[in-house]
XYZ file of N, CA and C in Angstrom:
213
model
N 10.754 10.661 8.351
C 10.405 10.259 7.007
C 9.152 9.385 7.061
N 8.242 9.617 6.119
C 7.012 8.838 6.056
C 7.206 7.588 5.210
N 6.474 6.552 5.562
C 6.463 5.323 4.788
C 5.100 5.165 4.154
N 5.101 4.626 2.946
C 3.877 4.466 2.178
C 3.771 3.041 1.672
N 2.553 2.639 1.366
C 2.280 1.383 0.687
C 1.297 1.704 -0.425
N 1.064 0.749 -1.282
C 0.125 0.917 -2.382
C -1.056 -0.012 -2.147
N -2.248 0.559 -2.302
C -3.470 -0.197 -2.032
C -4.438 -0.070 -3.206
N -5.437 -0.932 -3.198
C -6.549 -0.821 -4.147
C -7.790 -1.352 -3.455
N -8.928 -0.868 -3.886
C -10.193 -1.369 -3.369
C -10.508 -2.661 -4.087
N -10.956 -3.647 -3.311
C -11.267 -4.952 -3.856
C -12.751 -5.205 -3.651
N -13.224 -6.355 -4.005
C -14.641 -6.661 -3.894
C -15.144 -6.602 -2.451
N -16.406 -6.273 -2.311
C -17.094 -6.209 -1.020
C -16.457 -5.223 -0.051
N -15.890 -4.131 -0.569
C -15.334 -3.093 0.281
C -14.007 -3.422 0.941
N -13.391 -4.515 0.561
C -12.087 -4.882 1.130
C -10.978 -4.102 0.453
N -9.899 -3.894 1.181
C -8.709 -3.242 0.647
C -7.601 -4.269 0.521
N -6.886 -4.214 -0.591
C -5.730 -5.086 -0.788
C -4.491 -4.219 -0.948
N -3.338 -4.770 -0.562
C -2.074 -4.057 -0.558
C -1.082 -4.762 -1.474
N -0.285 -3.971 -2.174
C 0.709 -4.529 -3.094
C 1.816 -5.220 -2.298
N 2.065 -6.494 -2.617
C 3.124 -7.226 -1.911
C 4.239 -7.681 -2.840
N 3.984 -7.670 -4.138
C 4.988 -7.988 -5.150
C 4.746 -7.057 -6.320
N 5.807 -6.615 -6.955
C 5.626 -5.659 -8.044
C 5.167 -6.318 -9.343
N 5.371 -7.616 -9.496
C 4.971 -8.315 -10.707
C 4.398 -9.671 -10.341
N 3.566 -10.196 -11.220
C 3.063 -11.541 -11.025
C 1.560 -11.574 -10.888
N 1.003 -12.778 -10.994
C -0.453 -12.933 -10.971
C -1.076 -12.756 -9.580
N -0.293 -12.911 -8.531
C -0.832 -12.826 -7.171
C -0.036 -11.780 -6.383
N -0.110 -10.543 -6.826
C 0.761 -9.526 -6.236
C 0.075 -8.682 -5.156
N -1.143 -9.038 -4.759
C -1.844 -8.301 -3.704
C -2.135 -9.204 -2.511
N -2.266 -8.578 -1.343
C -2.587 -9.305 -0.125
C -3.528 -8.456 0.724
N -4.286 -9.100 1.601
C -5.130 -8.336 2.524
C -4.412 -8.085 3.849
N -3.173 -8.538 3.971
C -2.368 -8.353 5.183
C -1.396 -7.191 4.984
N -1.672 -6.069 5.618
C -0.827 -4.887 5.443
C 0.611 -5.141 5.910
N 0.805 -6.080 6.806
C 2.142 -6.411 7.276
C 3.018 -7.045 6.212
N 2.417 -7.527 5.142
C 3.168 -8.137 4.032
C 3.345 -7.181 2.855
N 2.838 -5.975 2.972
C 2.911 -5.007 1.869
C 4.336 -4.497 1.667
N 4.643 -4.121 0.436
C 5.913 -3.477 0.130
C 5.856 -2.061 0.696
N 6.909 -1.655 1.393
C 6.978 -0.317 1.978
C 7.842 0.564 1.070
N 7.323 1.735 0.752
C 8.006 2.675 -0.138
C 8.222 4.013 0.558
N 9.173 4.778 0.034
C 9.221 6.200 0.373
C 8.254 6.891 -0.608
N 8.085 8.186 -0.475
C 7.104 8.891 -1.309
C 7.410 8.768 -2.801
N 8.657 8.960 -3.161
C 9.052 8.891 -4.573
C 8.803 7.500 -5.154
N 9.145 6.460 -4.397
C 8.931 5.097 -4.860
C 7.464 4.771 -5.040
N 6.630 5.247 -4.133
C 5.192 4.993 -4.230
C 4.612 5.655 -5.471
N 5.023 6.879 -5.746
C 4.533 7.578 -6.934
C 4.902 6.809 -8.196
N 6.121 6.315 -8.244
C 6.616 5.587 -9.420
C 5.840 4.303 -9.674
N 5.363 3.649 -8.641
C 4.737 2.333 -8.787
C 3.224 2.366 -9.003
N 2.576 3.487 -8.778
C 1.113 3.545 -8.904
C 0.651 3.282 -10.337
N -0.346 2.390 -10.483
C -0.963 2.134 -11.786
C -2.459 1.924 -11.603
N -3.188 2.039 -12.676
C -4.610 1.721 -12.763
C -5.424 2.237 -11.581
N -6.012 1.318 -10.822
C -6.926 1.677 -9.730
C -6.241 1.711 -8.369
N -4.934 1.775 -8.352
C -4.189 1.793 -7.089
C -4.092 3.215 -6.539
N -3.881 3.314 -5.229
C -3.664 4.596 -4.572
C -2.663 4.418 -3.442
N -2.037 5.517 -3.061
C -1.024 5.473 -2.003
C -1.680 5.614 -0.640
N -1.112 4.931 0.342
C -1.531 5.088 1.731
C -0.298 5.404 2.577
N -0.468 6.298 3.526
C 0.611 6.629 4.465
C 0.417 5.783 5.709
N 1.458 5.085 6.097
C 1.375 4.173 7.229
C 1.519 4.923 8.551
N 0.755 4.469 9.540
C 0.842 5.007 10.901
C 1.381 3.899 11.796
N 2.315 4.262 12.662
C 2.979 3.278 13.511
C 2.645 3.502 14.972
N 2.611 2.407 15.760
C 2.429 2.524 17.203
C 3.793 2.755 17.866
N 3.812 2.899 19.177
C 5.051 3.215 19.893
C 6.093 2.101 19.796
N 5.653 0.886 19.500
C 6.582 -0.240 19.368
C 7.087 -0.424 17.942
N 6.628 0.433 17.026
C 7.077 0.349 15.645
C 6.226 -0.520 14.749
N 5.133 -1.067 15.273
C 4.229 -1.875 14.457
C 3.234 -0.991 13.717
N 2.734 -1.463 12.603
C 1.754 -0.701 11.834
C 0.421 -0.751 12.571
N -0.115 0.432 12.922
C -1.400 0.480 13.614
C -2.535 0.962 12.720
N -2.186 1.448 11.547
C -3.222 1.918 10.629
C -2.614 2.648 9.457
N -3.484 3.263 8.680
C -3.029 3.993 7.506
C -4.091 5.000 7.104
N -3.675 5.944 6.274
C -4.627 6.889 5.697
C -4.324 7.045 4.225
N -5.379 7.162 3.450
C -5.216 7.350 2.003
C -4.714 8.768 1.756
N -3.730 8.898 0.865
C -3.160 10.199 0.555
C -3.020 10.381 -0.949
N -3.011 11.625 -1.381
C -2.763 11.968 -2.785
C -1.308 12.376 -2.897
N -0.569 11.736 -3.766
C 0.851 12.077 -3.975
C 1.043 12.764 -5.312
């Protein structure tokens, strides 16, 4: 099963990740703090300028990267 997070492009080419579903400070630049979704959950939560990313894991189970995907 794939895991997804929600991201958006921020100023100066930075990417931010959704860490809380509501509130004034719901994004972070630390992917390790992002909310992890299955595909259905990610589709449900996308709004405005956000997009889904599929997480890639290393052999130890840590997040080693991600790729932008269309859901």
